Every structure is written in structure tokens, then in C-alpha cells.
Amino acid sequence: DKGEHRHFMAKEIHEQPEVLGHAISAYVDPVGRKVVLPEGGIDFSKVTALTMSACGTAFYATLVAKYWFETYARLPVETDIASELRYRDVPYREGGAALFISQSGETADTLAALRDAKEAGQQVGAIVNVPESTIAREADALYPTHAGPEIGVASTKAFTCQLATLASLAIAAGVARGVLSREDEERLTGVLLEAPRHVAEMLHADKSLEAIAAEVATARDVLYLGRGGSYPLALEGALKLKEISYIHAEGYAAGELKHGPIALIDEAVPVVVLAPRDAVFDKTISNMHEVMARGGKCLLVSSAEGLAEAARGGKVWGEIAVPEVDPLIAPIVYSVPVQLLAYHAAVAKGTDVDQPRNLAKSVTVE
Ligand code: M6R
């Protein structure tokens, strides 16, 4: 049942404040302001290294989580797409743990990579949306994402709930490893608990994105740029647009632009710049100005403060305002404009949003 929405994808995008609340309350005690993980799970105080793997959108969740585990838990992290990891001869570290992320819990490559890691003696955790799935059953530890059934082929709420679950795990790992103090844990869990409210706030801007998305829908190619935790979101934005609107899109780390892709820039290529006001904001904005100097049309996604600051360097083609949030939850909140842009572009093009061509919801063959 799509309720008041035209597509399951729209319904699932709008469900995010609620399901994120479920995901976060499964791991965060709002009164004690601490992360409480299920009994018998991975003991992060003893973990020597972390490997994370998945496919598609779930893989981008591992890339975001890499920043979190490095920053908050000081854990060495390796991530790879499951179809590569399973065929690599990985020298897994003794005492290591491996996390596999999957909405369906049935993705063939992810399952195969999980089995390899288990055989190599890694403690294996599954971050899945379907708790009865094969990946959930075969893991040593299960961390459900609580997003509820996702029908649209494009992953939306499953992704943000994966992020919320991974953020909880990274904070827990930081505490277990003695990297985060009690005050840090209180602050970070407090920030995480605010994510659903900021996502709801962002969703109020849904209608206002339609016009800009309709313009993006006329492009042949679109670039997405981001740095740090926004780099995986640039990849995710490009995947979403390709998947449901069939527009060619590429996600790039903003600093990588001058190593090749800047040659693509002309007035016909919209460049979506994801720039929360974090430690690399200035760097991203200066990359954006390089694009503008070459005639590129930039769509800047930032907070009102960020948009105002960037405007001092020249007027951008388009703007999307996002609530100003702590860098911890920026990837969760910035997922929403990325999803809405792809959704409205697809609607403008008249594609089959929930069931895009050539795609299946669950990829159970390699
Ligand atoms: O069920 P999974 O999370 O394992 O699926 C992984 C990918 O197939 C999936 O995320 C795919 O990339 C989505 N359709 C993207 O929107």
C-alpha cells in the first residue's frame, strides 16, 4: 500500500524519520545516552581490524562507516565490494571482525564474501533488514536495521537505517576501545538521536526540489562531488540517478576532479556538490568554484550558512538547503536530498520508478 504516495519509493523516503527512530532506539538508550548492543555480539574491545563489504548502495554505507570507525574508534578498516572481496586472496588479520551489510540478506556475492571471512576465522556480523535471511542466519552476530519492508528497487530507507546502525556500532566500538570518553558517548548518542528530526525537517522541502530535479532530468550526464563522509554520498547520488532515471551520472571525490573528470565540465553538465559545513567544507567549495570558473552549472547542497558562505565566491546555478547538523549525522541527513533529486528526476522523465528496467530488488545470483 503506497498510502498517499504515487510510488513506493516516495513512501519509503518519507517513512525515514519513523524507521530511523526504530533503528536508533534499537541501539541507543535515550535516557542513559549510551549505545547498548545485543548480547553475544562482536566484542570490539578485542577487535584488531575491521573489514566491511556489501554491494551497491549497501557498499556505500560501508564507505561512510569507514570514516566513523576510523574517527570514533581508531580502528583500521578495509572495505570492498563483495564481488571483488570474494575473489581476492585477503590476508585477514588475526582477531579481526568483518561486517556484511545487506537490505535483503540474500545477495549472492555478499553471502559468499561472508562465508570466506568466517572460514578465515573472522568474527562475522550481519547488518541486514530481513532478520530471517540467509546472511542474518549465517553470521555470528546480527544487527537488524529495522527499516521495515522496502519495496522500491532503489534503496532509500534501508540505506539510512544501515547508516544509523553502523553509526551506533562505531560509537560502541569507540567506547569499548577506550577512545571515546563518557562525555563523548553522551554527546554523540545525543546527536544521533536528533537525526530523525533533521530528516523530517529536510523532507518538508520535498516539493521545492521538483523544479530543479526537472531541470536535472534534461541532462545527459550529471556529476556528483563530495569529500569525506559526503564522498560516498556522491557515489550514492550518482547510482540513484542512473538506476531510476537512466541518466548517466558519476560520483567523484571533489579533490579528484582535476585529475581527469574536470574535462567533462561544460554548461550542459549539472554538478551536484554535497557540502555539509564540516572540516573539509572550504576544500569542497573551492573545488566547486573551479567547476564554475569553467562554465559548469553547480547545484550546491549545504546548510543555509554554507550556502551563504559559498555565495561570496559567486552565484551558483541551484541551491538545496539542508539543516545544519553535526558531521556525525550529515551522511544520514544529506541522503534525503540525494534521494529526492533522483526520485523527482525519474518522475519528470516518466520512468518506472519502483521497478526500473533490468533490475531486481534482490540479486541472488552472481
Ligand atoms: O539487498 P542488498 O542490500 O544486499 O542489495 C545490494 C544492492 O543490490 C542494492 O543496494 C542496489 O544497489 C540498490 N538497488 C540500489 O538502490
Tab-separated table of C-alpha atoms and ligand atoms in Angstrom:
chain	number	residue	atom	x	y	z
A	1	ASP	CA	0.000	0.000	0.000
A	2	LYS	CA	1.520	3.280	-1.159
A	3	GLY	CA	-0.760	5.384	1.035
A	4	GLU	CA	-0.934	8.958	-0.219
A	5	HIS	CA	2.196	8.487	-2.371
A	6	ARG	CA	2.474	7.801	-6.103
A	7	HIS	CA	5.315	5.331	-5.679
A	8	PHE	CA	6.706	3.042	-3.021
A	9	MET	CA	9.978	4.925	-3.318
A	10	ALA	CA	8.318	8.190	-2.259
A	11	LYS	CA	6.547	6.450	0.596
A	12	GLU	CA	9.794	4.868	1.763
A	13	ILE	CA	11.681	8.165	1.569
A	14	HIS	CA	9.007	9.773	3.716
A	15	GLU	CA	8.983	6.919	6.221
A	16	GLN	CA	12.569	7.658	7.170
A	17	PRO	CA	12.033	9.775	10.303
A	18	GLU	CA	9.915	6.978	11.762
A	19	VAL	CA	12.084	3.991	10.803
A	20	LEU	CA	15.301	5.800	11.705
A	21	GLY	CA	13.734	6.258	15.121
A	22	HIS	CA	13.221	2.479	15.293
A	23	ALA	CA	16.784	1.743	14.172
A	24	ILE	CA	18.349	4.184	16.609
A	25	SER	CA	16.224	3.145	19.567
A	26	ALA	CA	17.274	-0.470	18.953
A	27	TYR	CA	20.866	0.520	19.783
A	28	VAL	CA	20.797	3.753	21.763
A	29	ASP	CA	19.426	4.168	25.275
A	30	PRO	CA	17.987	7.713	25.101
A	31	VAL	CA	17.917	8.177	28.876
A	32	GLY	CA	21.345	6.756	29.684
A	33	ARG	CA	22.737	8.324	26.487
A	34	LYS	CA	24.716	5.223	25.641
A	35	VAL	CA	24.856	2.548	22.965
A	36	VAL	CA	23.568	-0.851	24.068
A	37	LEU	CA	24.422	-3.666	21.667
A	38	PRO	CA	22.757	-7.087	21.632
A	39	GLU	CA	24.301	-9.703	23.945
A	40	GLY	CA	26.791	-12.111	22.438
A	41	GLY	CA	27.745	-9.796	19.580
A	42	ILE	CA	31.176	-8.675	18.435
A	43	ASP	CA	33.483	-7.693	21.289
A	44	PHE	CA	35.001	-4.512	19.833
A	45	SER	CA	37.421	-4.133	22.742
A	46	LYS	CA	39.328	-7.096	21.311
A	47	VAL	CA	38.952	-6.493	17.587
A	48	THR	CA	42.261	-5.788	15.821
A	49	ALA	CA	40.913	-4.718	12.427
A	50	LEU	CA	37.605	-4.386	10.661
A	51	THR	CA	36.603	-5.457	7.162
A	52	MET	CA	33.293	-4.322	5.696
A	53	SER	CA	31.714	-5.480	2.491
A	54	ALA	CA	28.451	-5.241	0.569
A	55	CYS	CA	27.044	-4.466	-2.890
A	56	GLY	CA	25.570	-1.319	-4.424
A	57	THR	CA	24.027	1.138	-2.024
A	58	ALA	CA	24.875	-1.067	0.965
A	59	PHE	CA	28.529	-0.838	-0.098
A	60	TYR	CA	28.313	2.961	0.085
A	61	ALA	CA	27.104	2.549	3.668
A	62	THR	CA	30.388	0.731	4.398
A	63	LEU	CA	32.338	3.679	2.954
A	64	VAL	CA	30.549	6.133	5.236
A	65	ALA	CA	31.062	3.784	8.188
A	66	LYS	CA	34.778	3.587	7.453
A	67	TYR	CA	35.071	7.269	8.398
A	68	TRP	CA	33.116	6.656	11.596
A	69	PHE	CA	35.113	3.610	12.716
A	70	GLU	CA	38.372	5.383	11.956
A	71	THR	CA	37.416	8.651	13.639
A	72	TYR	CA	35.482	7.454	16.663
A	73	ALA	CA	37.051	4.033	17.309
A	74	ARG	CA	40.525	4.437	15.750
A	75	LEU	CA	40.062	1.021	14.134
A	76	PRO	CA	41.860	0.121	10.899
A	77	VAL	CA	39.145	-0.504	8.329
A	78	GLU	CA	39.157	-2.147	4.935
A	79	THR	CA	36.121	-2.051	2.664
A	80	ASP	CA	35.485	-3.587	-0.710
A	81	ILE	CA	32.550	-4.528	-2.879
A	82	ALA	CA	31.591	-8.126	-2.195
A	83	SER	CA	32.016	-9.300	-5.803
A	84	GLU	CA	35.686	-8.248	-5.562
A	85	LEU	CA	36.362	-9.245	-1.962
A	86	ARG	CA	35.192	-12.815	-2.534
A	87	TYR	CA	37.761	-13.370	-5.281
A	88	ARG	CA	40.660	-11.662	-3.554
A	89	ASP	CA	43.166	-13.615	-1.525
A	90	VAL	CA	42.639	-11.468	1.563
A	91	PRO	CA	45.251	-11.745	4.336
A	92	TYR	CA	42.662	-11.374	7.095
A	93	ARG	CA	44.215	-10.249	10.363
A	94	GLU	CA	44.065	-12.444	13.420
A	95	GLY	CA	41.467	-11.140	15.831
A	96	GLY	CA	39.683	-9.259	13.078
A	97	ALA	CA	35.969	-8.762	12.606
A	98	ALA	CA	34.019	-8.460	9.360
A	99	LEU	CA	30.684	-6.747	8.826
A	100	PHE	CA	28.419	-7.540	5.886
A	101	ILE	CA	25.648	-5.134	5.025
A	102	SER	CA	22.563	-6.110	3.057
A	103	GLN	CA	18.961	-4.971	2.889
A	104	SER	CA	17.649	-8.301	1.615
A	105	GLY	CA	20.179	-10.512	3.371
A	106	GLU	CA	20.175	-12.700	0.254
A	107	THR	CA	22.696	-11.002	-2.065
A	108	ALA	CA	24.823	-13.812	-3.509
A	109	ASP	CA	28.176	-12.002	-3.574
A	110	THR	CA	27.768	-10.622	-0.057
A	111	LEU	CA	26.882	-14.067	1.263
A	112	ALA	CA	29.912	-15.634	-0.442
A	113	ALA	CA	32.227	-12.952	0.985
A	114	LEU	CA	30.743	-13.550	4.445
A	115	ARG	CA	31.413	-17.289	4.201
A	116	ASP	CA	35.054	-16.659	3.195
A	117	ALA	CA	35.634	-14.281	6.104
A	118	LYS	CA	34.090	-16.748	8.523
A	119	GLU	CA	36.263	-19.519	7.214
A	120	ALA	CA	39.286	-17.258	7.636
A	121	GLY	CA	38.467	-17.022	11.347
A	122	GLN	CA	36.949	-13.542	11.397
A	123	GLN	CA	34.109	-12.710	13.783
A	124	VAL	CA	31.313	-12.036	11.375
A	125	GLY	CA	28.493	-9.543	11.882
A	126	ALA	CA	25.468	-9.012	9.631
A	127	ILE	CA	23.705	-5.680	9.268
A	128	VAL	CA	20.535	-6.693	7.499
A	129	ASN	CA	16.992	-5.530	7.107
A	130	VAL	CA	15.450	-9.001	6.827
A	131	PRO	CA	16.308	-10.832	10.075
A	132	GLU	CA	15.183	-14.235	8.724
A	133	SER	CA	17.525	-14.011	5.735
A	134	THR	CA	20.463	-16.288	4.902
A	135	ILE	CA	23.100	-13.632	5.663
A	136	ALA	CA	21.462	-12.982	9.036
A	137	ARG	CA	21.407	-16.702	9.843
A	138	GLU	CA	24.990	-17.397	8.869
A	139	ALA	CA	26.585	-14.515	10.778
A	140	ASP	CA	27.941	-14.827	14.311
A	141	ALA	CA	26.246	-11.588	15.311
A	142	LEU	CA	23.108	-9.967	13.935
A	143	TYR	CA	22.402	-6.229	13.876
A	144	PRO	CA	18.961	-5.671	12.309
A	145	THR	CA	18.365	-2.306	10.648
A	146	HIS	CA	14.621	-2.082	11.438
A	147	ALA	CA	13.693	-0.202	8.242
A	148	GLY	CA	10.623	-2.379	7.617
A	149	PRO	CA	9.879	-3.934	4.198
A	150	GLU	CA	11.399	-1.986	1.303
A	151	ILE	CA	9.502	-2.477	-1.952
A	152	GLY	CA	11.037	0.100	-4.316
A	153	VAL	CA	14.058	-1.334	-6.124
A	154	ALA	CA	16.026	1.802	-5.252
A	155	SER	CA	17.250	1.519	-1.704
A	156	THR	CA	16.329	4.542	0.413
A	157	LYS	CA	15.161	3.939	3.975
A	158	ALA	CA	17.198	0.719	4.123
A	159	PHE	CA	20.329	2.796	3.429
A	160	THR	CA	19.748	5.437	6.097
A	161	CYS	CA	18.855	2.741	8.644
A	162	GLN	CA	22.078	0.903	7.738
A	163	LEU	CA	23.901	4.168	8.415
A	164	ALA	CA	22.166	4.646	11.769
A	165	THR	CA	23.042	1.086	12.794
A	166	LEU	CA	26.665	1.477	11.690
A	167	ALA	CA	26.992	4.819	13.491
A	168	SER	CA	25.762	3.127	16.685
A	169	LEU	CA	28.293	0.325	16.232
A	170	ALA	CA	31.128	2.799	15.615
A	171	ILE	CA	30.286	4.708	18.801
A	172	ALA	CA	30.057	1.434	20.749
A	173	ALA	CA	33.427	0.388	19.314
A	174	GLY	CA	34.943	3.729	20.338
A	175	VAL	CA	33.708	3.294	23.888
A	176	ALA	CA	34.825	-0.359	24.068
A	177	ARG	CA	38.288	0.568	22.812
A	178	GLY	CA	38.668	3.427	25.274
A	179	VAL	CA	38.832	6.027	22.502
A	180	LEU	CA	35.601	7.809	23.422
A	181	SER	CA	35.068	9.197	26.913
A	182	ARG	CA	31.731	9.045	28.694
A	183	GLU	CA	31.138	12.694	27.661
A	184	ASP	CA	31.897	11.848	24.031
A	185	GLU	CA	29.436	8.959	24.144
A	186	GLU	CA	26.739	11.193	25.641
A	187	ARG	CA	27.310	13.871	23.042
A	188	LEU	CA	27.435	11.524	20.039
A	189	THR	CA	24.388	9.479	21.050
A	190	GLY	CA	22.569	12.784	21.638
A	191	VAL	CA	23.474	13.851	18.090
A	192	LEU	CA	22.362	10.513	16.633
A	193	LEU	CA	19.028	10.707	18.448
A	194	GLU	CA	18.401	14.032	16.675
A	195	ALA	CA	18.807	12.512	13.188
A	196	PRO	CA	15.114	11.606	12.647
A	197	ARG	CA	14.041	15.177	13.460
A	198	HIS	CA	16.505	16.675	10.970
A	199	VAL	CA	15.474	14.170	8.302
A	200	ALA	CA	11.828	15.162	8.876
A	201	GLU	CA	12.801	18.816	8.522
A	202	MET	CA	14.561	18.040	5.235
A	203	LEU	CA	11.508	16.203	3.939
A	204	HIS	CA	9.451	19.396	4.283
A	205	ALA	CA	11.495	20.715	1.350
A	206	ASP	CA	10.359	17.814	-0.869
A	207	LYS	CA	8.074	19.884	-3.170
A	208	SER	CA	10.629	22.628	-3.629
A	209	LEU	CA	13.078	20.162	-5.186
A	210	GLU	CA	10.742	19.275	-8.053
A	211	ALA	CA	11.642	22.231	-10.286
A	212	ILE	CA	15.393	21.760	-10.005
A	213	ALA	CA	15.040	17.985	-10.461
A	214	ALA	CA	13.040	18.586	-13.638
A	215	GLU	CA	15.989	20.570	-14.993
A	216	VAL	CA	18.473	17.898	-13.944
A	217	ALA	CA	16.239	15.401	-15.764
A	218	THR	CA	17.011	17.087	-19.091
A	219	ALA	CA	20.763	16.494	-18.742
A	220	ARG	CA	22.607	13.681	-20.458
A	221	ASP	CA	25.319	13.480	-17.802
A	222	VAL	CA	25.432	14.585	-14.181
A	223	LEU	CA	28.379	14.732	-11.790
A	224	TYR	CA	28.167	14.424	-8.007
A	225	LEU	CA	31.002	15.713	-5.826
A	226	GLY	CA	31.742	15.329	-2.139
A	227	ARG	CA	34.597	14.883	0.298
A	228	GLY	CA	34.942	12.872	3.495
A	229	GLY	CA	31.635	11.347	4.561
A	230	SER	CA	29.970	13.080	1.597
A	231	TYR	CA	32.133	11.282	-0.964
A	232	PRO	CA	30.195	8.003	-0.563
A	233	LEU	CA	27.006	10.062	-0.828
A	234	ALA	CA	28.217	11.438	-4.146
A	235	LEU	CA	28.577	7.828	-5.308
A	236	GLU	CA	25.141	7.019	-3.923
A	237	GLY	CA	23.576	10.058	-5.597
A	238	ALA	CA	25.015	9.015	-8.953
A	239	LEU	CA	23.845	5.418	-8.505
A	240	LYS	CA	20.318	6.505	-7.576
A	241	LEU	CA	20.062	8.782	-10.615
A	242	LYS	CA	21.395	6.135	-13.022
A	243	GLU	CA	19.217	3.422	-11.561
A	244	ILE	CA	15.824	5.078	-11.735
A	245	SER	CA	16.121	7.914	-14.277
A	246	TYR	CA	18.632	6.270	-16.689
A	247	ILE	CA	20.702	9.457	-16.757
A	248	HIS	CA	24.426	8.847	-16.867
A	249	ALA	CA	25.942	10.052	-13.610
A	250	GLU	CA	29.298	9.799	-11.860
A	251	GLY	CA	30.221	10.370	-8.257
A	252	TYR	CA	33.674	11.754	-7.538
A	253	ALA	CA	35.730	12.764	-4.571
A	254	ALA	CA	35.825	16.547	-5.089
A	255	GLY	CA	39.619	16.637	-4.828
A	256	GLU	CA	39.958	14.098	-7.622
A	257	LEU	CA	38.217	16.325	-10.137
A	258	LYS	CA	41.328	17.979	-11.517
A	259	HIS	CA	42.852	14.553	-12.194
A	260	GLY	CA	40.578	13.947	-15.143
A	261	PRO	CA	36.822	14.461	-14.835
A	262	ILE	CA	37.025	18.278	-14.927
A	263	ALA	CA	37.494	17.807	-18.683
A	264	LEU	CA	33.804	16.855	-18.836
A	265	ILE	CA	32.639	20.197	-17.485
A	266	ASP	CA	30.586	22.428	-19.733
A	267	GLU	CA	27.290	24.281	-19.359
A	268	ALA	CA	25.314	21.124	-20.192
A	269	VAL	CA	26.588	19.056	-17.248
A	270	PRO	CA	24.937	19.750	-13.892
A	271	VAL	CA	27.346	19.226	-10.989
A	272	VAL	CA	25.735	18.359	-7.677
A	273	VAL	CA	28.026	19.448	-4.841
A	274	LEU	CA	27.365	17.868	-1.432
A	275	ALA	CA	28.947	20.138	1.142
A	276	PRO	CA	27.943	19.984	4.794
A	277	ARG	CA	29.852	22.516	6.895
A	278	ASP	CA	32.446	20.075	8.184
A	279	ALA	CA	36.254	20.073	8.333
A	280	VAL	CA	36.539	19.837	4.524
A	281	PHE	CA	33.784	22.324	3.614
A	282	ASP	CA	36.214	25.006	2.371
A	283	LYS	CA	38.054	22.484	0.220
A	284	THR	CA	34.839	21.271	-1.400
A	285	ILE	CA	33.668	24.823	-2.070
A	286	SER	CA	36.972	25.726	-3.683
A	287	ASN	CA	36.596	22.671	-5.960
A	288	MET	CA	33.104	23.923	-6.800
A	289	HIS	CA	34.471	27.325	-7.737
A	290	GLU	CA	36.947	25.604	-10.070
A	291	VAL	CA	33.972	23.983	-11.802
A	292	MET	CA	32.129	27.318	-12.014
A	293	ALA	CA	35.227	29.009	-13.485
A	294	ARG	CA	34.973	26.507	-16.361
A	295	GLY	CA	31.330	27.308	-17.040
A	296	GLY	CA	29.941	24.379	-15.035
A	297	LYS	CA	26.441	24.656	-13.550
A	298	CYS	CA	26.631	23.766	-9.885
A	299	LEU	CA	23.797	22.647	-7.667
A	300	LEU	CA	25.033	23.223	-4.135
A	301	VAL	CA	23.591	21.153	-1.298
A	302	SER	CA	24.523	22.667	2.056
A	303	SER	CA	23.082	24.359	5.127
A	304	ALA	CA	21.764	27.937	4.897
A	305	GLU	CA	25.041	29.089	6.481
A	306	GLY	CA	27.074	27.045	3.995
A	307	LEU	CA	25.087	28.370	1.030
A	308	ALA	CA	25.624	31.953	2.193
A	309	GLU	CA	29.346	31.428	2.682
A	310	ALA	CA	29.768	29.802	-0.722
A	311	ALA	CA	27.753	32.552	-2.445
A	312	ARG	CA	30.524	35.026	-1.642
A	313	GLY	CA	32.574	33.261	-4.325
A	314	GLY	CA	29.867	33.670	-6.992
A	315	LYS	CA	26.277	32.708	-7.692
A	316	VAL	CA	25.580	29.010	-8.125
A	317	TRP	CA	23.084	27.579	-10.621
A	318	GLY	CA	20.929	25.980	-7.953
A	319	GLU	CA	20.751	25.532	-4.201
A	320	ILE	CA	19.257	22.975	-1.851
A	321	ALA	CA	19.192	23.935	1.823
A	322	VAL	CA	19.750	21.192	4.382
A	323	PRO	CA	19.539	21.614	8.171
A	324	GLU	CA	22.882	22.445	9.791
A	325	VAL	CA	23.893	19.243	11.603
A	326	ASP	CA	26.847	17.643	13.357
A	327	PRO	CA	29.230	15.854	10.929
A	328	LEU	CA	28.315	12.506	12.539
A	329	ILE	CA	24.800	12.556	11.105
A	330	ALA	CA	25.435	14.635	7.973
A	331	PRO	CA	25.573	11.494	5.768
A	332	ILE	CA	22.136	10.432	7.064
A	333	VAL	CA	20.537	13.845	6.577
A	334	TYR	CA	22.205	14.521	3.192
A	335	SER	CA	20.916	11.166	1.912
A	336	VAL	CA	17.467	12.735	1.729
A	337	PRO	CA	18.117	15.484	-0.884
A	338	VAL	CA	20.113	12.928	-2.889
A	339	GLN	CA	17.142	10.531	-2.885
A	340	LEU	CA	14.577	13.253	-3.616
A	341	LEU	CA	16.584	14.624	-6.514
A	342	ALA	CA	16.772	11.190	-8.152
A	343	TYR	CA	13.130	10.480	-7.414
A	344	HIS	CA	11.791	13.720	-8.903
A	345	ALA	CA	14.132	13.486	-11.894
A	346	ALA	CA	12.777	9.993	-12.598
A	347	VAL	CA	9.177	11.171	-12.215
A	348	ALA	CA	9.922	14.067	-14.579
A	349	LYS	CA	11.306	11.589	-17.119
A	350	GLY	CA	8.350	9.264	-16.663
A	351	THR	CA	10.358	6.121	-15.921
A	352	ASP	CA	9.081	3.170	-13.919
A	353	VAL	CA	10.391	4.452	-10.595
A	354	ASP	CA	9.692	1.431	-8.402
A	355	GLN	CA	10.624	-1.175	-10.964
A	356	PRO	CA	13.430	0.224	-13.146
A	357	ARG	CA	14.398	-1.729	-16.248
A	358	ASN	CA	16.886	-4.608	-15.987
A	359	LEU	CA	16.938	-4.558	-12.186
A	360	ALA	CA	15.787	-6.886	-9.424
A	361	LYS	CA	15.214	-5.978	-5.802
A	362	SER	CA	17.258	-8.894	-4.590
A	363	VAL	CA	20.300	-10.132	-6.536
A	364	THR	CA	20.574	-13.787	-5.540
A	365	VAL	CA	22.784	-14.843	-8.442
A	366	GLU	CA	26.309	-13.648	-9.040
B	1	M6R	O1	19.830	-6.414	-0.580
B	1	M6R	P1	21.172	-5.752	-0.651
B	1	M6R	O2	21.300	-4.593	0.257
B	1	M6R	O3	22.308	-6.737	-0.414
B	1	M6R	O4	21.319	-5.229	-2.121
B	1	M6R	C1	22.516	-4.641	-2.561
B	1	M6R	C2	22.322	-3.889	-3.865
B	1	M6R	O5	21.846	-4.745	-4.861
B	1	M6R	C3	21.348	-2.709	-3.708
B	1	M6R	O6	21.744	-1.823	-2.695
B	1	M6R	C4	21.224	-1.925	-5.022
B	1	M6R	O7	22.424	-1.296	-5.319
B	1	M6R	C5	20.058	-0.939	-4.917
B	1	M6R	N1	19.077	-1.209	-5.919
B	1	M6R	C6	20.488	0.493	-5.027
B	1	M6R	O8	19.415	1.370	-4.895
